[in-house]
XYZ file of C-alpha atoms in Angstrom:
653
model
C 8.338 -21.586 26.574
C 5.626 -20.419 24.192
C 3.412 -23.303 23.077
C 0.445 -21.640 21.407
C 0.530 -18.074 20.015
C -2.409 -15.868 19.114
C -1.690 -13.179 16.508
C -3.880 -10.176 17.279
C -3.858 -8.980 13.685
C -4.857 -9.855 10.146
C -3.602 -10.220 6.585
C 0.012 -10.628 5.581
C 1.560 -9.858 8.990
C -0.495 -12.611 10.619
C 0.669 -15.066 7.952
C 4.247 -13.851 8.393
C 4.183 -14.603 12.129
C 2.536 -17.985 11.512
C 5.444 -18.952 9.258
C 8.093 -18.348 11.954
C 5.917 -20.116 14.515
C 5.619 -23.171 12.267
C 9.414 -23.362 11.957
C 9.773 -23.100 15.741
C 7.094 -25.716 16.438
C 4.740 -23.203 18.060
C 0.984 -23.613 17.637
C -0.928 -20.681 16.133
C -4.297 -18.998 16.603
C -5.847 -16.545 14.134
C -8.605 -14.035 14.768
C -10.820 -12.751 11.986
C -13.637 -10.276 11.504
C -16.716 -11.085 9.456
C -15.178 -9.136 6.566
C -12.106 -11.384 6.789
C -13.909 -14.720 7.064
C -12.564 -15.791 3.675
C -9.097 -14.247 4.022
C -5.994 -16.472 3.821
C -4.906 -15.628 7.361
C -8.215 -16.922 8.734
C -7.353 -20.414 7.497
C -3.577 -20.159 7.876
C -3.384 -21.018 11.580
C -4.010 -24.137 13.638
C -7.147 -22.534 15.078
C -9.198 -19.435 14.318
C -11.652 -17.396 16.396
C -14.308 -15.112 14.939
C -14.534 -11.488 16.054
C -18.149 -10.502 15.290
C -18.386 -7.373 13.176
C -16.446 -5.728 10.381
C -15.089 -2.348 11.466
C -11.730 -2.353 13.307
C -13.342 -0.674 16.323
C -15.665 -3.674 16.685
C -13.051 -6.360 16.059
C -9.257 -6.027 15.930
C -9.266 -3.025 18.291
C -11.294 -4.840 20.971
C -8.755 -6.045 23.536
C -11.489 -7.836 25.495
C -12.487 -9.919 22.466
C -8.847 -10.721 21.688
C -8.210 -11.957 25.220
C -11.398 -14.009 25.135
C -10.190 -15.556 21.873
C -6.825 -16.404 23.456
C -8.549 -18.113 26.369
C -10.974 -19.990 24.135
C -8.202 -21.324 21.890
C -5.770 -22.119 24.697
C -3.152 -19.580 23.631
C -0.398 -18.794 26.101
C 1.116 -15.844 24.206
C 0.033 -12.905 22.021
C 1.875 -11.285 19.106
C 0.326 -7.943 18.089
C 1.762 -7.657 14.554
C 1.753 -4.007 13.469
C -1.037 -1.453 13.434
C -4.223 -1.933 15.475
C -3.198 -2.529 19.131
C 0.496 -3.204 18.504
C 1.554 0.038 20.205
C -1.184 0.139 22.826
C 0.335 -0.060 26.296
C -3.029 -0.839 27.912
C -3.441 -3.901 25.687
C 0.096 -5.081 26.489
C -0.641 -4.771 30.210
C -3.955 -6.603 29.814
C -2.174 -9.483 28.067
C 0.401 -9.740 30.876
C -2.265 -9.433 33.590
C -4.123 -12.325 31.944
C -1.046 -14.490 32.542
C -0.054 -14.579 28.874
C 3.337 -13.887 27.305
C 3.472 -10.576 25.469
C 5.634 -10.779 22.348
C 6.604 -7.141 22.378
C 8.368 -4.476 24.423
C 7.465 -3.604 28.028
C 4.231 -1.615 28.355
C 6.113 1.295 29.947
C 8.362 1.556 26.880
C 5.330 1.507 24.582
C 3.664 4.200 26.656
C 6.743 6.419 26.703
C 7.254 6.246 22.953
C 3.509 6.367 22.220
C 3.543 10.102 22.794
C 5.656 11.784 20.143
C 5.781 14.888 22.339
C 7.116 13.094 25.425
C 9.398 10.769 23.480
C 11.180 13.677 21.785
C 11.832 15.297 25.138
C 13.226 12.049 26.512
C 15.418 11.493 23.459
C 16.860 14.990 23.767
C 17.849 14.151 27.360
C 19.497 10.940 26.155
C 21.642 12.852 23.692
C 19.709 11.875 20.564
C 19.346 14.831 18.130
C 15.736 16.046 17.753
C 13.822 18.705 15.842
C 12.402 21.303 18.255
C 8.726 20.866 19.124
C 6.482 23.810 18.306
C 3.160 24.586 19.914
C 0.556 25.274 17.185
C -0.372 28.597 18.790
C 3.270 29.712 18.798
C 4.093 29.064 15.119
C 5.214 32.174 13.215
C 5.970 32.952 9.575
C 9.649 32.336 10.291
C 8.885 28.726 11.301
C 7.169 27.792 8.022
C 6.790 25.284 6.540
C 5.719 23.163 9.499
C 4.303 19.693 9.889
C 1.224 19.273 12.070
C 1.556 15.836 13.614
C -0.586 13.626 15.836
C 1.161 12.748 19.077
C -0.281 9.223 19.044
C -0.349 6.639 16.268
C 1.311 6.766 12.878
C 0.804 5.622 9.290
C 0.469 9.191 8.010
C -2.821 9.817 9.812
C -3.227 13.075 11.700
C -0.457 14.766 9.683
C -0.672 17.966 7.626
C 1.969 20.106 5.917
C 1.349 23.841 6.355
C 3.106 26.442 4.171
C 0.861 29.460 4.835
C 0.140 30.719 8.348
C -3.503 31.289 7.432
C -3.882 27.571 6.717
C -2.596 26.482 10.132
C -5.852 26.612 12.172
C -7.742 24.504 9.624
C -4.892 22.001 9.370
C -4.716 21.670 13.155
C -8.479 21.107 13.431
C -8.432 18.543 10.615
C -5.414 16.704 12.071
C -7.017 16.628 15.517
C -10.252 15.201 14.121
C -8.403 12.501 12.175
C -6.159 11.649 15.137
C -9.179 11.365 17.436
C -10.910 9.049 14.954
C -7.851 6.889 14.278
C -6.171 6.755 17.709
C -8.638 8.105 20.257
C -6.210 10.931 21.093
C -6.599 14.388 19.478
C -3.252 15.751 20.718
C -1.170 17.319 17.935
C 2.033 19.328 17.797
C 4.134 21.052 15.139
C 7.722 20.741 14.030
C 9.802 22.220 11.241
C 9.068 20.487 7.942
C 11.994 19.466 5.776
C 10.790 19.510 2.154
C 13.620 17.323 0.929
C 14.362 15.187 3.961
C 15.550 11.591 3.827
C 13.668 9.111 6.001
C 16.263 6.819 7.581
C 15.413 4.263 10.251
C 17.415 1.807 12.314
C 16.158 -1.653 13.223
C 16.936 -2.478 16.846
C 16.607 -5.744 18.703
C 17.152 -5.938 22.453
C 16.959 -8.701 25.041
C 16.167 -8.481 28.745
C 19.821 -9.106 29.623
C 21.105 -5.755 28.390
C 22.224 -6.551 24.842
C 20.980 -4.075 22.222
C 21.554 -4.722 18.528
C 21.420 -2.085 15.807
C 20.670 -4.630 13.089
C 20.862 -2.281 10.116
C 19.421 0.884 8.631
C 16.697 1.257 6.027
C 15.700 4.173 3.836
C 11.983 4.826 3.368
C 12.006 8.282 1.780
C 9.611 7.644 -1.112
C 6.234 8.219 0.510
C 2.705 9.268 -0.272
C 0.534 10.934 2.341
C 3.424 10.407 4.778
C 3.121 6.649 4.270
C 6.030 4.647 2.897
C 5.831 3.170 -0.587
C 9.398 2.028 -1.348
C 11.841 0.834 1.322
C 15.388 -0.420 1.020
C 18.380 -1.621 2.990
C 20.968 -0.269 3.233
C 20.314 3.427 2.548
C 22.147 4.857 -0.494
C 22.753 8.044 1.529
C 24.467 6.471 4.531
C 28.236 5.998 4.565
C 30.250 4.197 7.232
C 30.700 7.264 9.447
C 27.018 8.238 9.342
C 26.023 4.604 9.944
C 28.095 4.492 13.122
C 26.412 7.684 14.390
C 22.921 6.411 13.501
C 23.509 3.089 15.230
C 24.831 4.793 18.357
C 21.800 7.145 18.470
C 19.416 4.198 17.999
C 21.076 2.200 20.790
C 20.892 5.227 23.100
C 17.198 5.594 22.334
C 16.494 1.930 23.137
C 18.554 1.951 26.336
C 16.922 5.177 27.539
C 13.602 3.350 27.889
C 14.943 -0.118 28.831
C 13.660 -1.468 25.555
C 13.189 -5.206 24.987
C 12.233 -6.837 21.667
C 12.182 -5.598 18.085
C 11.666 -1.921 17.368
C 12.595 0.831 14.940
C 14.127 4.216 15.653
C 13.186 6.628 12.876
C 15.226 9.654 11.835
C 14.844 12.463 9.316
C 18.101 13.340 7.602
C 19.217 16.228 5.439
C 21.247 15.601 2.278
C 24.500 16.308 4.139
C 23.848 13.502 6.648
C 22.597 15.599 9.577
C 19.797 13.633 11.182
C 17.053 14.174 13.764
C 14.949 11.750 15.800
C 11.380 11.427 14.548
C 9.848 8.645 16.608
C 10.327 5.098 17.789
C 7.974 2.396 16.566
C 7.676 -0.074 19.415
C 6.755 -2.979 17.179
C 7.745 -4.850 14.048
C 7.785 -2.630 10.958
C 6.024 -3.322 7.668
C 9.401 -3.063 5.923
C 11.250 -5.558 8.141
C 11.826 -8.037 5.226
C 14.570 -5.895 3.659
C 16.545 -6.092 6.897
C 15.919 -9.828 7.151
C 17.139 -10.436 3.599
C 20.317 -8.401 3.969
C 21.285 -9.688 7.435
C 19.847 -13.208 7.522
C 18.116 -12.381 10.830
C 14.564 -13.748 11.209
C 13.201 -10.851 13.257
C 9.953 -12.594 14.172
C 11.823 -15.693 15.355
C 13.982 -13.470 17.550
C 10.915 -11.663 18.891
C 9.657 -15.041 20.072
C 13.020 -16.057 21.555
C 13.443 -12.748 23.377
C 9.893 -13.046 24.763
C 10.934 -16.433 26.155
C 13.937 -14.836 27.884
C 16.686 -15.978 25.525
C 19.896 -13.997 25.059
C 21.033 -12.320 21.879
C 24.555 -13.073 20.684
C 26.987 -10.245 21.546
C 26.963 -8.734 18.041
C 24.552 -8.831 15.090
C 25.520 -10.445 11.776
C 27.052 -8.445 8.945
C 24.994 -7.127 6.041
C 25.219 -8.702 2.586
C 23.788 -7.403 -0.681
C 20.938 -4.958 -1.165
C 17.170 -5.387 -0.744
C 14.301 -3.216 -1.986
C 10.667 -3.606 -0.947
C 7.614 -2.037 -2.530
C 4.139 -1.891 -1.066
C 1.574 -2.919 -3.640
C -1.623 -1.038 -2.844
C -5.160 -1.229 -4.192
C -5.250 2.477 -4.968
C -5.242 4.882 -7.904
C -2.220 7.221 -7.658
C -3.488 9.322 -10.574
C -6.714 10.033 -8.652
C -5.156 11.427 -5.476
C -4.278 7.925 -4.227
C -7.908 6.910 -3.885
C -8.189 3.462 -2.284
C -9.898 0.829 -4.423
C -12.173 -2.028 -3.466
C -13.627 -5.021 -5.259
C -12.683 -8.559 -6.219
C -9.042 -9.326 -6.958
C -9.677 -11.869 -9.709
C -6.054 -12.850 -10.306
C -2.844 -12.220 -8.368
C 0.362 -13.694 -9.758
C 3.891 -12.357 -9.251
C 6.406 -14.251 -11.436
C 9.727 -15.563 -10.153
C 8.949 -15.571 -6.422
C 11.592 -17.580 -4.600
C 10.220 -17.405 -1.046
C 7.031 -16.340 0.738
C 7.239 -14.796 4.224
C 10.824 -16.083 4.452
C 14.388 -15.133 3.609
C 15.206 -16.612 0.174
C 17.956 -19.245 0.133
C 19.778 -17.047 -2.375
C 19.344 -13.748 -4.161
C 15.838 -13.459 -5.589
C 12.264 -12.357 -4.942
C 10.300 -12.617 -1.716
C 6.533 -12.127 -1.466
C 4.620 -11.311 1.721
C 0.942 -11.127 0.809
C -2.358 -11.446 2.602
C -4.404 -11.898 -0.576
C -4.796 -14.430 -3.365
C -6.748 -14.580 -6.591
C -10.417 -14.341 -5.626
C -9.848 -12.215 -2.504
C -12.322 -9.392 -1.944
C -10.691 -6.075 -1.121
C -13.007 -4.315 1.295
C -13.194 -0.818 2.726
C -12.557 -1.501 6.391
C -8.789 -1.954 6.356
C -5.592 -0.620 4.812
C -5.572 -1.235 1.024
C -2.113 -2.857 0.931
C -2.247 -6.081 -1.083
C 1.312 -7.284 -0.699
C 4.944 -6.478 -0.145
C 7.250 -7.549 -2.960
C 10.944 -7.692 -2.068
C 13.998 -8.136 -4.278
C 17.348 -9.159 -2.763
C 20.371 -8.908 -5.035
C 24.145 -8.408 -4.869
C 23.776 -4.659 -5.402
C 21.153 -1.921 -5.538
C 20.906 -1.645 -9.331
C 20.351 -5.389 -9.679
C 17.664 -5.368 -6.973
C 15.798 -2.482 -8.640
C 15.897 -4.150 -12.069
C 14.770 -7.513 -10.682
C 11.870 -5.968 -8.786
C 10.718 -3.706 -11.637
C 10.751 -6.617 -14.075
C 8.700 -8.852 -11.802
C 6.094 -6.149 -11.177
C 5.809 -5.308 -14.870
C 5.146 -8.983 -15.670
C 2.757 -9.559 -12.767
C -0.851 -10.479 -13.558
C -3.037 -8.403 -11.233
C -6.665 -8.304 -12.320
C -9.751 -6.790 -10.782
C -8.724 -3.662 -8.856
C -6.671 -0.630 -9.777
C -3.242 -0.727 -8.111
C -0.105 1.395 -7.853
C 1.903 -1.241 -9.774
C 2.696 0.965 -12.798
C 3.852 3.782 -10.512
C 6.175 1.413 -8.632
C 7.749 0.175 -11.854
C 8.350 3.716 -13.084
C 9.913 4.704 -9.743
C 12.251 1.695 -9.744
C 13.358 2.485 -13.308
C 13.667 6.249 -12.804
C 17.200 7.650 -13.273
C 16.949 9.646 -10.034
C 15.997 6.580 -8.031
C 18.773 4.521 -9.597
C 21.216 7.307 -8.720
C 20.098 7.153 -5.072
C 18.557 10.627 -5.269
C 15.515 9.825 -3.146
C 13.784 11.992 -0.577
C 10.305 12.679 0.755
C 9.627 15.118 -2.120
C 10.307 12.518 -4.825
C 6.748 12.477 -6.196
C 6.465 16.270 -6.150
C 9.823 16.730 -7.854
C 9.380 14.224 -10.644
C 5.651 14.678 -11.200
C 2.998 12.249 -10.115
C 1.284 12.683 -13.484
C 4.395 11.255 -15.153
C 5.182 8.571 -12.592
C 1.581 7.325 -12.428
C 1.254 7.071 -16.209
C 0.306 3.557 -17.415
C 3.186 1.389 -18.583
C 1.333 0.726 -21.847
C 1.126 3.779 -24.107
C -1.822 4.603 -26.358
C -0.587 2.567 -29.344
C 0.175 -0.436 -27.142
C -3.249 -0.098 -25.520
C -4.893 -0.187 -28.963
C -3.014 -3.377 -29.802
C -4.063 -4.899 -26.472
C -7.679 -3.944 -27.206
C -7.402 -5.781 -30.530
C -6.087 -8.839 -28.666
C -9.003 -8.558 -26.216
C -11.520 -8.479 -29.081
C -9.912 -11.501 -30.782
C -9.889 -13.434 -27.491
C -13.565 -12.604 -26.971
C -14.340 -13.827 -30.483
C -12.431 -17.049 -29.785
C -14.391 -17.534 -26.567
C -17.671 -17.016 -28.401
C -16.714 -19.631 -30.990
C -15.596 -22.069 -28.273
C -19.010 -21.716 -26.628
C -20.996 -21.971 -29.864
C -23.379 -24.957 -29.977
C -22.536 -25.729 -33.644
C -19.616 -25.299 -36.069
C -17.141 -24.151 -33.435
C -14.298 -24.567 -35.889
C -15.390 -21.644 -38.041
C -13.546 -18.379 -37.344
C -15.602 -15.644 -35.725
C -17.412 -13.435 -38.208
C -16.572 -15.715 -41.119
C -18.519 -15.031 -44.326
C -18.498 -16.566 -47.830
C -18.399 -13.048 -49.213
C -16.997 -9.862 -47.647
C -19.224 -8.342 -44.978
C -19.065 -5.669 -42.319
C -16.143 -5.551 -39.899
C -16.433 -7.031 -36.417
C -16.537 -4.193 -33.874
C -15.817 -3.934 -30.167
C -15.533 -0.890 -27.916
C -13.573 -0.617 -24.676
C -12.787 2.101 -22.166
C -9.632 2.539 -20.108
C -8.091 5.533 -18.381
C -10.981 7.757 -19.460
C -10.341 7.005 -23.149
C -12.525 4.957 -25.487
C -10.939 2.489 -27.915
C -12.839 1.243 -30.961
C -11.678 -2.070 -32.433
C -12.622 -2.894 -36.010
C -11.362 -6.022 -37.726
C -12.240 -8.785 -40.168
C -11.000 -12.365 -40.418
C -10.590 -13.220 -44.089
C -9.200 -16.114 -46.112
C -5.859 -14.322 -46.146
C -5.885 -13.618 -42.411
C -6.585 -10.704 -40.076
C -7.459 -7.310 -41.450
C -7.624 -4.660 -38.711
C -8.364 -1.097 -39.701
C -5.926 0.524 -37.254
C -3.265 -2.196 -37.507
C -2.443 -2.775 -41.179
C 0.920 -4.383 -40.376
C -0.430 -6.810 -37.742
C -0.988 -10.512 -38.383
C -2.922 -12.968 -36.231
C -0.742 -15.991 -35.477
C -2.927 -17.709 -32.898
C -6.039 -16.934 -30.873
C -7.743 -18.610 -27.934
C -10.100 -17.334 -25.220
C -7.153 -16.641 -22.909
C -4.214 -16.184 -25.291
C -3.623 -14.252 -28.504
C -0.385 -14.134 -30.508
C 0.066 -11.162 -32.826
C 2.925 -10.250 -35.136
C 3.393 -6.548 -35.837
C 6.021 -5.343 -38.301
C 7.810 -8.665 -37.994
C 7.804 -8.722 -34.157
C 5.752 -11.483 -32.528
C 4.222 -11.013 -29.064
C 1.909 -13.030 -26.834
C -1.060 -11.370 -25.134
C -2.530 -13.193 -22.130
C -6.179 -12.325 -21.660
C -8.298 -12.598 -18.516
C -12.043 -12.040 -18.966
C -14.357 -11.241 -16.054
C -17.748 -9.547 -15.653
C -17.239 -5.978 -16.791
C -13.474 -6.370 -17.232
C -10.958 -7.660 -19.744
C -7.343 -7.704 -18.485
C -4.587 -8.030 -21.079
C -0.978 -8.740 -20.088
C 1.899 -8.552 -22.549
C 5.498 -7.337 -22.806
C 4.020 -3.989 -23.883
C 2.487 -3.471 -20.448
C -0.680 -4.461 -18.581
C -3.990 -3.052 -19.807
C -7.380 -3.216 -18.073
C -10.349 -2.667 -20.373
C -14.021 -2.118 -19.640
C -16.192 -3.522 -22.460
C -18.772 -0.992 -23.617
C -22.292 -1.963 -24.687
C -23.349 -1.165 -28.227
C -26.323 0.858 -26.997
C -26.304 3.009 -23.855
C -29.065 2.527 -21.269
C -30.923 5.877 -20.952
C -31.864 5.063 -17.342
C -28.174 4.794 -16.435
C -27.387 8.405 -17.402
C -26.419 10.677 -14.503
C -27.290 14.315 -14.064
C -24.586 16.692 -15.284
C -22.267 17.773 -12.463
C -22.852 14.647 -10.373
C -20.063 13.830 -7.909
C -19.879 10.102 -7.210
C -18.412 8.273 -4.238
C -14.980 7.014 -5.376
C -15.245 4.152 -2.873
C -17.637 2.835 -0.233
C -17.258 4.765 3.004
C -18.783 6.968 5.674
C -19.558 10.656 5.256
C -17.600 12.387 8.018
C -18.503 16.025 7.519
C -20.509 18.145 5.075
C -19.347 21.707 4.485
C -22.120 23.015 2.210
C -25.884 23.060 1.798
C -28.177 22.866 -1.214
C -28.269 26.220 -2.979
C -24.771 27.280 -1.869
C -22.472 28.830 -4.447
C -19.097 27.072 -4.607
C -15.821 27.585 -6.441
C -13.671 24.994 -8.181
C -11.647 23.027 -5.643
C -13.743 24.085 -2.662
C -14.310 21.207 -0.185
C -17.891 19.970 -0.189
C -17.640 16.996 2.147
C -15.245 14.404 3.557
C -15.415 10.611 3.303
C -13.675 8.120 5.582
C -12.651 4.810 4.009
C -9.738 2.396 4.373
C -8.457 4.241 7.460
C -8.035 7.512 5.558
C -9.953 10.755 5.170
C -10.824 11.754 1.573
C -11.909 15.234 0.550
C -14.587 15.676 -2.129
C -14.265 19.037 -3.852
C -16.277 21.065 -6.353
C -15.188 20.269 -9.933
C -15.991 23.800 -11.143
C -17.614 27.069 -10.082
C -21.339 26.611 -9.646
C -24.252 25.983 -7.300
C -24.929 22.906 -5.162
C -28.146 21.731 -6.815
C -28.474 18.435 -4.918
C -26.948 17.123 -1.686
C -28.437 13.702 -0.905
C -25.998 12.772 1.895
C -25.533 13.789 5.521
C -22.768 13.279 8.084
C -22.632 9.717 9.369
C -24.251 8.169 6.318
C -22.724 5.052 4.752
C -22.415 5.283 0.963
C -21.611 2.690 -1.673
C -19.148 2.993 -4.530
C -20.649 5.219 -7.240
C -23.338 6.746 -5.018
C -24.214 10.369 -5.863
C -22.766 12.608 -3.155
C -23.659 15.984 -4.647
C -24.609 17.673 -7.895
C -22.917 20.962 -8.782
C -24.581 22.940 -11.574
C -22.368 25.305 -13.539
C -23.707 28.508 -15.171
C -23.605 26.836 -18.603
C -25.905 23.982 -17.515
């Protein structure tokens, strides 16, 4: 029997495991890096042990430190969560050799499936359909397009799509470098790339007595950078006949390696239902909540029971309803998915019925490792939360989830929230027409567009200015009851300037005896104003604007859509002006490689250097044809957000 469990992970998955442990009466131990000292998971367990350092390689990837933490806290079992060492056979063996219970599959199974090359060969022997493996050196024009893929690891790292044979050597070198950095294994291979494939996966659960469940399938086709963004159960593509074939293939895969515990067998399917084995994730998946909601199976609870030697019932429960999960990331989809960092000032999702648990009825579930006030750093994946809607049918789940996200108050970092809402409301998504080319087909520029249009943004900027005026009056030492800018006789308008999305918005208004007079809003009346709430009536329609004010940020939430505004000073600081052509670091990170030198001529789009941040590699390219006038960074250097990486002078400058 497990008495005290250490979770060798962080964030929302650690909190998720703690919740099932609390229900089972199992004690819990958290581990945390210095960067995570203030994170919710660090205080969410019965005990917590510090892992000195910040980078994953110094903390969550140190099996010796994790085992020391287990011994120090008196843990008798280890749950790896997902990511980090969850699919590391050596760590699993070390846990078992230390006399602890490993809440995961046998190390041999992890090792077998850890190599995508070897696992595909084994699956082919077991009768599971696979895409043929291609050696990079043997790829021909007839094979294109191909996917270069790291043999170890996952999460989209070490993967490159190649459509031109001339691009293959560079893609292989880049994938190898990223795979070596992320997983310590540079092995890559190629396989045929399906432009419009459907990503279907089957959740399996097996005990040590020979019972293997195929709990249900999920579809995870909407992806960016080969990482999932929207996941749902069941798949809109899969009918009863295809489901039976998928489940049989998944059970064969699990039995072929004597699998025990929770795992996921992933397939790539064509539109006609033909599917091929991709890989097996020998761990709990990020998207496991959609399966839990639709089947009522607490997968973490069963992981613990199976690790204790308990038997599964002969058959899994039936599915009910439909569940959709979205991954809310701190990233800017419109800027090539750049990860974002900073303080998350406010984080509120309305209508949440359960956290880290199956709701007691149809509704919203939230699994999040952050709260208002959390600092989003650069050392870990930028996922903030998973928001899940469970409803009687797919359309109801999509509407419920889109509505909750649109009304959420998320202040302080740029997120993919607007993109998620547009995806969930898109006619193609609602029709079940989803595949891995969804963003390419429907246009990221359209899908990533802010929910609030230009006119709505102007109205929100007016609300922000009125809230600021109300705050100034509330803080005034005398005569706080007077309206802001009040005069006995007409005077100049009150003016405020804000920037959002690269556009500048000028607000000009006056509060008179007869009410609000705003130059750009002649049909708008002020009904009520306070530092955090403004009510405006435009053309007879009354709306409430909730306003959050922070250093350098004003966040306005309304039914018209969320708007984040940067207040602009009246007079620019000359010392703050940058040289023309300056390329700034979009996030804190480490310079991996530099491809140019000062004085080099470059063309628009040419790679200048690469940054590593938030577990991903980011390419910095020349904005236009020109000459590299300044290059103040070198490989290995740590840079802060906004640091000058290079200056490219164009002929006109």
